């Protein structure tokens, strides 16, 4: 995610420029819970992010937390950490996207729903309110630049009269796209030219509703 790159960049600084651009540096297990009203209206999506071990360690170190290294935080430490990943810069879409009939469905500002740490990994939850017809709605979780890799952990939970189907990404096609982009980019520009291929690596969630 754009607002968190400075920390993760430290771990990638020794890598060749082509490796920096071709691979993500933050890995996030993602769970979604979709909320649909009885009238079939999509009301929003709850997003859970669990950060990888290394990035969690970087964050805890940066915040001066878990000094005893037991992988757990006190209530006071959790309060200090809570909301750290909801300070979004202007234009940042939260790496969560919704569409219906090919048109963007606006997701509202994130509402924090808690932070936890288990076995050294940080998990945060937030809710994005919205309003649209749920049937046929498509959801994706991805960083356009592929700097952060979101691994969708299914099944997707749905609260309301709908079901969610997951179409896995075509990873062979996605990696081919990355290679083509890198070959087309001058080596001197690769380090600063994050490839806009994140969507190609994203699973597609589609809602179908009864009634």
GROMACS .gro file of N, CA and C in nm, residues 34-36 41-45 97-101 103-107 130-140 163-165 204-209:
model
  114
   34UNK      N    1  -1.924  -0.955   0.318
   34UNK     CA    2  -2.012  -0.864   0.244
   34UNK      C    3  -2.145  -0.851   0.317
   35UNK      N    4  -2.195  -0.728   0.326
   35UNK     CA    5  -2.322  -0.703   0.393
   35UNK      C    6  -2.426  -0.660   0.289
   36UNK      N    7  -2.536  -0.735   0.282
   36UNK     CA    8  -2.644  -0.707   0.187
   36UNK      C    9  -2.775  -0.700   0.265
   41UNK      N   10  -2.982  -0.475  -0.147
   41UNK     CA   11  -2.889  -0.362  -0.165
   41UNK      C   12  -2.758  -0.391  -0.093
   42UNK      N   13  -2.650  -0.380  -0.166
   42UNK     CA   14  -2.516  -0.393  -0.110
   42UNK      C   15  -2.491  -0.276  -0.016
   43UNK      N   16  -2.461  -0.308   0.110
   43UNK     CA   17  -2.443  -0.203   0.211
   43UNK      C   18  -2.297  -0.178   0.247
   44UNK      N   19  -2.210  -0.266   0.203
   44UNK     CA   20  -2.069  -0.245   0.230
   44UNK      C   21  -1.994  -0.375   0.247
   45UNK      N   22  -1.865  -0.364   0.271
   45UNK     CA   23  -1.781  -0.482   0.286
   45UNK      C   24  -1.685  -0.463   0.403
   97UNK      N   25  -1.190  -0.285  -0.435
   97UNK     CA   26  -1.263  -0.227  -0.547
   97UNK      C   27  -1.394  -0.302  -0.569
   98UNK      N   28  -1.498  -0.226  -0.604
   98UNK     CA   29  -1.629  -0.284  -0.634
   98UNK      C   30  -1.677  -0.229  -0.767
   99UNK      N   31  -1.735  -0.317  -0.847
   99UNK     CA   32  -1.790  -0.277  -0.976
   99UNK      C   33  -1.922  -0.350  -0.999
  100UNK      N   34  -2.006  -0.288  -1.080
  100UNK     CA   35  -2.128  -0.354  -1.124
  100UNK      C   36  -2.154  -0.312  -1.267
  101UNK      N   37  -2.172  -0.410  -1.355
  101UNK     CA   38  -2.188  -0.383  -1.498
  101UNK      C   39  -2.073  -0.298  -1.552
  103UNK      N   40  -1.908  -0.068  -1.410
  103UNK     CA   41  -1.899   0.067  -1.355
  103UNK      C   42  -1.858   0.061  -1.208
  104UNK      N   43  -1.774   0.156  -1.168
  104UNK     CA   44  -1.723   0.159  -1.032
  104UNK      C   45  -1.834   0.187  -0.931
  105UNK      N   46  -1.836   0.108  -0.826
  105UNK     CA   47  -1.924   0.133  -0.712
  105UNK      C   48  -1.838   0.195  -0.602
  106UNK      N   49  -1.871   0.314  -0.561
  106UNK     CA   50  -1.790   0.386  -0.464
  106UNK      C   51  -1.797   0.321  -0.327
  107UNK      N   52  -1.681   0.292  -0.271
  107UNK     CA   53  -1.672   0.244  -0.134
  107UNK      C   54  -1.637   0.362  -0.044
  130UNK      N   55  -2.124   0.128   0.153
  130UNK     CA   56  -2.155   0.152   0.012
  130UNK      C   57  -2.305   0.136  -0.009
  131UNK      N   58  -2.349   0.165  -0.131
  131UNK     CA   59  -2.490   0.146  -0.165
  131UNK      C   60  -2.501   0.119  -0.314
  132UNK      N   61  -2.547  -0.002  -0.345
  132UNK     CA   62  -2.564  -0.042  -0.485
  132UNK      C   63  -2.643  -0.171  -0.489
  133UNK      N   64  -2.698  -0.204  -0.603
  133UNK     CA   65  -2.764  -0.333  -0.619
  133UNK      C   66  -2.660  -0.442  -0.604
  134UNK      N   67  -2.689  -0.540  -0.520
  134UNK     CA   68  -2.590  -0.643  -0.489
  134UNK      C   69  -2.576  -0.747  -0.599
  135UNK      N   70  -2.685  -0.784  -0.663
  135UNK     CA   71  -2.681  -0.891  -0.763
  135UNK      C   72  -2.589  -0.851  -0.878
  136UNK      N   73  -2.489  -0.933  -0.905
  136UNK     CA   74  -2.395  -0.904  -1.012
  136UNK      C   75  -2.278  -0.818  -0.971
  137UNK      N   76  -2.273  -0.779  -0.845
  137UNK     CA   77  -2.163  -0.695  -0.797
  137UNK      C   78  -2.033  -0.775  -0.798
  138UNK      N   79  -1.925  -0.708  -0.836
  138UNK     CA   80  -1.793  -0.770  -0.841
  138UNK      C   81  -1.701  -0.699  -0.742
  139UNK      N   82  -1.627  -0.777  -0.663
  139UNK     CA   83  -1.532  -0.723  -0.567
  139UNK      C   84  -1.393  -0.779  -0.595
  140UNK      N   85  -1.292  -0.694  -0.580
  140UNK     CA   86  -1.153  -0.737  -0.595
  140UNK      C   87  -1.068  -0.667  -0.490
  163UNK      N   88  -2.513  -1.496  -0.247
  163UNK     CA   89  -2.400  -1.587  -0.240
  163UNK      C   90  -2.281  -1.524  -0.311
  164UNK      N   91  -2.161  -1.564  -0.272
  164UNK     CA   92  -2.041  -1.510  -0.334
  164UNK      C   93  -1.960  -1.623  -0.397
  165UNK      N   94  -1.925  -1.607  -0.523
  165UNK     CA   95  -1.841  -1.702  -0.594
  165UNK      C   96  -1.706  -1.638  -0.621
  204UNK      N   97  -1.147  -1.274  -0.839
  204UNK     CA   98  -1.269  -1.198  -0.863
  204UNK      C   99  -1.385  -1.258  -0.784
  205UNK      N  100  -1.448  -1.175  -0.701
  205UNK     CA  101  -1.564  -1.218  -0.622
  205UNK      C  102  -1.690  -1.163  -0.688
  206UNK      N  103  -1.785  -1.249  -0.718
  206UNK     CA  104  -1.909  -1.206  -0.781
  206UNK      C  105  -2.029  -1.247  -0.695
  207UNK      N  106  -2.117  -1.152  -0.671
  207UNK     CA  107  -2.236  -1.180  -0.590
  207UNK      C  108  -2.353  -1.220  -0.678
  208UNK      N  109  -2.427  -1.319  -0.634
  208UNK     CA  110  -2.554  -1.356  -0.699
  208UNK      C  111  -2.659  -1.362  -0.590
  209UNK      N  112  -2.775  -1.304  -0.619
  209UNK     CA  113  -2.877  -1.287  -0.515
  209UNK      C  114  -3.009  -1.347  -0.558
   0.00000   0.00000   0.00000
